[in-house]
């Protein structure tokens, strides 16, 4: 799990997502689970858990991509500490966090991805990025 925005946004993988105790110990109050291939995780009743299953390529419904970006954007704007996670933590979660940061901060998707690259590895699917970029057009 890596912190992208200090004390506010973390990117993680399925293993991080399942380590509920560690997630909550960091002060994370909301989780956005993007891993379509993973089972849902049970979080305590007082934690926010949003499951928006996306695939790591083209083929996601634009409405689901918008929901993932908007949910993450709202959490950032509301200053709710959040973990955004997918299967490997390398494609969907960095792409959605970058799109949310681009929207909130008024920067390009490429600039936001550069910010994420500065804190750790990422490898977003070109098809997924193209679909997200299409939403910004």
PDB file of C-alpha atoms in Angstrom:
ATOM      1  CA  UNK A   1       0.000   0.000   0.000  1.00  0.00           C
ATOM      2  CA  UNK A   2       1.441   3.359  -0.957  1.00  0.00           C
ATOM      3  CA  UNK A   3       0.388   6.834   0.078  1.00  0.00           C
ATOM      4  CA  UNK A   4      -0.271   9.080  -2.928  1.00  0.00           C
ATOM      5  CA  UNK A   5      -1.653  12.116  -1.114  1.00  0.00           C
ATOM      6  CA  UNK A   6      -0.309  12.360   2.445  1.00  0.00           C
ATOM      7  CA  UNK A   7      -2.870  11.271   5.037  1.00  0.00           C
ATOM      8  CA  UNK A   8      -5.602  11.218   2.387  1.00  0.00           C
ATOM      9  CA  UNK A   9      -5.210   8.757  -0.529  1.00  0.00           C
ATOM     10  CA  UNK A  10      -3.528   5.359  -0.700  1.00  0.00           C
ATOM     11  CA  UNK A  11      -3.260   2.946  -3.629  1.00  0.00           C
ATOM     12  CA  UNK A  12      -3.233  -0.750  -2.868  1.00  0.00           C
ATOM     13  CA  UNK A  13      -3.692  -4.261  -4.156  1.00  0.00           C
ATOM     14  CA  UNK A  14      -6.045  -7.097  -3.237  1.00  0.00           C
ATOM     15  CA  UNK A  15      -3.788  -8.269  -0.406  1.00  0.00           C
ATOM     16  CA  UNK A  16      -3.782  -4.787   1.119  1.00  0.00           C
ATOM     17  CA  UNK A  17      -7.549  -4.657   0.759  1.00  0.00           C
ATOM     18  CA  UNK A  18      -7.985  -7.911   2.683  1.00  0.00           C
ATOM     19  CA  UNK A  19      -5.755  -6.694   5.549  1.00  0.00           C
ATOM     20  CA  UNK A  20      -8.620  -4.792   7.158  1.00  0.00           C
ATOM     21  CA  UNK A  21      -6.793  -4.287  10.460  1.00  0.00           C
ATOM     22  CA  UNK A  22      -3.817  -2.619   8.745  1.00  0.00           C
ATOM     23  CA  UNK A  23      -6.068  -0.456   6.560  1.00  0.00           C
ATOM     24  CA  UNK A  24      -8.009   0.847   9.546  1.00  0.00           C
ATOM     25  CA  UNK A  25      -4.836   1.313  11.631  1.00  0.00           C
ATOM     26  CA  UNK A  26      -3.641   3.881   9.072  1.00  0.00           C
ATOM     27  CA  UNK A  27      -6.721   5.990   9.696  1.00  0.00           C
ATOM     28  CA  UNK A  28      -8.326   5.070   6.393  1.00  0.00           C
ATOM     29  CA  UNK A  29     -12.084   5.652   6.620  1.00  0.00           C
ATOM     30  CA  UNK A  30     -13.201   4.636   3.119  1.00  0.00           C
ATOM     31  CA  UNK A  31     -12.237   1.904   0.673  1.00  0.00           C
ATOM     32  CA  UNK A  32     -12.893   1.882  -3.071  1.00  0.00           C
ATOM     33  CA  UNK A  33     -12.549  -1.717  -4.280  1.00  0.00           C
ATOM     34  CA  UNK A  34     -12.090  -1.911  -8.064  1.00  0.00           C
ATOM     35  CA  UNK A  35     -11.047  -5.569  -8.419  1.00  0.00           C
ATOM     36  CA  UNK A  36     -13.725  -7.359 -10.431  1.00  0.00           C
ATOM     37  CA  UNK A  37     -11.841 -10.665 -10.168  1.00  0.00           C
ATOM     38  CA  UNK A  38     -11.553 -10.625  -6.369  1.00  0.00           C
ATOM     39  CA  UNK A  39     -14.272 -11.433  -3.817  1.00  0.00           C
ATOM     40  CA  UNK A  40     -15.750  -8.578  -1.819  1.00  0.00           C
ATOM     41  CA  UNK A  41     -14.133  -7.899   1.552  1.00  0.00           C
ATOM     42  CA  UNK A  42     -16.092  -7.536   4.774  1.00  0.00           C
ATOM     43  CA  UNK A  43     -15.300  -4.239   6.534  1.00  0.00           C
ATOM     44  CA  UNK A  44     -16.726  -3.101   9.876  1.00  0.00           C
ATOM     45  CA  UNK A  45     -20.051  -1.302   9.829  1.00  0.00           C
ATOM     46  CA  UNK A  46     -18.484   2.087  10.537  1.00  0.00           C
ATOM     47  CA  UNK A  47     -16.123   1.905   7.533  1.00  0.00           C
ATOM     48  CA  UNK A  48     -17.185   3.018   4.063  1.00  0.00           C
ATOM     49  CA  UNK A  49     -16.725   0.218   1.525  1.00  0.00           C
ATOM     50  CA  UNK A  50     -17.528   0.953  -2.122  1.00  0.00           C
ATOM     51  CA  UNK A  51     -17.205  -1.927  -4.577  1.00  0.00           C
ATOM     52  CA  UNK A  52     -17.080  -0.802  -8.189  1.00  0.00           C
ATOM     53  CA  UNK A  53     -15.819  -3.850 -10.101  1.00  0.00           C
ATOM     54  CA  UNK A  54     -13.773  -2.872 -13.151  1.00  0.00           C
ATOM     55  CA  UNK A  55     -11.808  -4.982 -15.603  1.00  0.00           C
ATOM     56  CA  UNK A  56      -8.210  -4.129 -16.394  1.00  0.00           C
ATOM     57  CA  UNK A  57      -8.736  -3.253 -20.058  1.00  0.00           C
ATOM     58  CA  UNK A  58     -11.375  -1.799 -22.308  1.00  0.00           C
ATOM     59  CA  UNK A  59     -14.920  -3.009 -21.834  1.00  0.00           C
ATOM     60  CA  UNK A  60     -15.921  -1.191 -18.652  1.00  0.00           C
ATOM     61  CA  UNK A  61     -19.252   0.577 -18.837  1.00  0.00           C
ATOM     62  CA  UNK A  62     -18.634   4.339 -18.985  1.00  0.00           C
ATOM     63  CA  UNK A  63     -21.134   4.732 -16.141  1.00  0.00           C
ATOM     64  CA  UNK A  64     -18.993   2.477 -13.909  1.00  0.00           C
ATOM     65  CA  UNK A  65     -15.802   4.359 -14.789  1.00  0.00           C
ATOM     66  CA  UNK A  66     -17.564   7.653 -14.012  1.00  0.00           C
ATOM     67  CA  UNK A  67     -18.830   6.236 -10.716  1.00  0.00           C
ATOM     68  CA  UNK A  68     -15.334   5.127  -9.680  1.00  0.00           C
ATOM     69  CA  UNK A  69     -13.794   8.486 -10.604  1.00  0.00           C
ATOM     70  CA  UNK A  70     -16.585  10.536  -9.041  1.00  0.00           C
ATOM     71  CA  UNK A  71     -16.595   8.497  -5.822  1.00  0.00           C
ATOM     72  CA  UNK A  72     -12.839   8.879  -5.458  1.00  0.00           C
ATOM     73  CA  UNK A  73     -13.044  12.595  -6.326  1.00  0.00           C
ATOM     74  CA  UNK A  74     -15.727  13.183  -3.691  1.00  0.00           C
ATOM     75  CA  UNK A  75     -13.697  11.385  -1.042  1.00  0.00           C
ATOM     76  CA  UNK A  76     -10.681  13.579  -1.876  1.00  0.00           C
ATOM     77  CA  UNK A  77     -12.746  16.771  -1.886  1.00  0.00           C
ATOM     78  CA  UNK A  78     -14.347  15.824   1.426  1.00  0.00           C
ATOM     79  CA  UNK A  79     -10.919  15.029   2.920  1.00  0.00           C
ATOM     80  CA  UNK A  80     -11.956  11.456   3.780  1.00  0.00           C
ATOM     81  CA  UNK A  81      -8.844   9.240   4.041  1.00  0.00           C
ATOM     82  CA  UNK A  82      -9.316   6.547   1.400  1.00  0.00           C
ATOM     83  CA  UNK A  83      -7.710   3.422  -0.020  1.00  0.00           C
ATOM     84  CA  UNK A  84      -8.329   2.722  -3.699  1.00  0.00           C
ATOM     85  CA  UNK A  85      -7.393  -0.872  -4.530  1.00  0.00           C
ATOM     86  CA  UNK A  86      -7.459  -3.313  -7.412  1.00  0.00           C
ATOM     87  CA  UNK A  87      -6.010  -6.769  -7.996  1.00  0.00           C
ATOM     88  CA  UNK A  88      -2.342  -5.867  -8.332  1.00  0.00           C
ATOM     89  CA  UNK A  89      -2.419  -2.186  -7.388  1.00  0.00           C
ATOM     90  CA  UNK A  90      -0.710  -1.272 -10.640  1.00  0.00           C
ATOM     91  CA  UNK A  91      -3.380  -0.417 -13.224  1.00  0.00           C
ATOM     92  CA  UNK A  92      -6.987   0.261 -12.238  1.00  0.00           C
ATOM     93  CA  UNK A  93      -6.332   1.928  -8.890  1.00  0.00           C
ATOM     94  CA  UNK A  94      -3.575   4.283 -10.162  1.00  0.00           C
ATOM     95  CA  UNK A  95      -5.675   5.138 -13.225  1.00  0.00           C
ATOM     96  CA  UNK A  96      -8.805   5.929 -11.200  1.00  0.00           C
ATOM     97  CA  UNK A  97      -6.863   7.897  -8.572  1.00  0.00           C
ATOM     98  CA  UNK A  98      -5.108   9.846 -11.340  1.00  0.00           C
ATOM     99  CA  UNK A  99      -8.445  10.651 -12.985  1.00  0.00           C
ATOM    100  CA  UNK A 100      -9.887  11.771  -9.637  1.00  0.00           C
ATOM    101  CA  UNK A 101      -6.851  13.933  -8.867  1.00  0.00           C
ATOM    102  CA  UNK A 102      -6.994  15.420 -12.371  1.00  0.00           C
ATOM    103  CA  UNK A 103     -10.621  16.337 -11.816  1.00  0.00           C
ATOM    104  CA  UNK A 104     -10.147  17.737  -8.295  1.00  0.00           C
ATOM    105  CA  UNK A 105      -6.915  19.617  -9.004  1.00  0.00           C
ATOM    106  CA  UNK A 106      -7.714  20.740 -12.546  1.00  0.00           C
ATOM    107  CA  UNK A 107      -4.658  19.081 -14.096  1.00  0.00           C
ATOM    108  CA  UNK A 108      -4.333  16.675 -17.010  1.00  0.00           C
ATOM    109  CA  UNK A 109      -4.581  12.924 -16.577  1.00  0.00           C
ATOM    110  CA  UNK A 110      -0.927  12.647 -17.645  1.00  0.00           C
ATOM    111  CA  UNK A 111       0.175  15.138 -14.962  1.00  0.00           C
ATOM    112  CA  UNK A 112      -1.753  13.243 -12.304  1.00  0.00           C
ATOM    113  CA  UNK A 113      -0.242   9.924 -13.455  1.00  0.00           C
ATOM    114  CA  UNK A 114       3.191  11.514 -13.180  1.00  0.00           C
ATOM    115  CA  UNK A 115       2.453  12.398  -9.580  1.00  0.00           C
ATOM    116  CA  UNK A 116       1.486   8.789  -8.863  1.00  0.00           C
ATOM    117  CA  UNK A 117       4.614   7.511 -10.641  1.00  0.00           C
ATOM    118  CA  UNK A 118       6.708   9.629  -8.278  1.00  0.00           C
ATOM    119  CA  UNK A 119       5.538   7.576  -5.260  1.00  0.00           C
ATOM    120  CA  UNK A 120       5.692   4.083  -6.683  1.00  0.00           C
ATOM    121  CA  UNK A 121       5.274   1.754  -9.628  1.00  0.00           C
ATOM    122  CA  UNK A 122       2.262   1.813 -11.873  1.00  0.00           C
ATOM    123  CA  UNK A 123       1.346   0.214 -15.184  1.00  0.00           C
ATOM    124  CA  UNK A 124      -2.155   1.246 -16.274  1.00  0.00           C
ATOM    125  CA  UNK A 125      -3.710  -0.674 -19.124  1.00  0.00           C
ATOM    126  CA  UNK A 126      -3.580   1.455 -22.308  1.00  0.00           C
ATOM    127  CA  UNK A 127      -7.190   0.513 -23.087  1.00  0.00           C
ATOM    128  CA  UNK A 128      -8.378   1.521 -19.629  1.00  0.00           C
ATOM    129  CA  UNK A 129      -6.511   4.832 -19.872  1.00  0.00           C
ATOM    130  CA  UNK A 130      -8.015   5.484 -23.315  1.00  0.00           C
ATOM    131  CA  UNK A 131     -11.516   4.850 -21.955  1.00  0.00           C
ATOM    132  CA  UNK A 132     -10.880   7.184 -19.004  1.00  0.00           C
ATOM    133  CA  UNK A 133      -9.390   9.846 -21.277  1.00  0.00           C
ATOM    134  CA  UNK A 134     -12.521   9.574 -23.424  1.00  0.00           C
ATOM    135  CA  UNK A 135     -14.594  10.587 -20.406  1.00  0.00           C
ATOM    136  CA  UNK A 136     -12.540  13.778 -20.069  1.00  0.00           C
ATOM    137  CA  UNK A 137     -13.121  14.773 -23.708  1.00  0.00           C
TER     138      UNK A 137
END
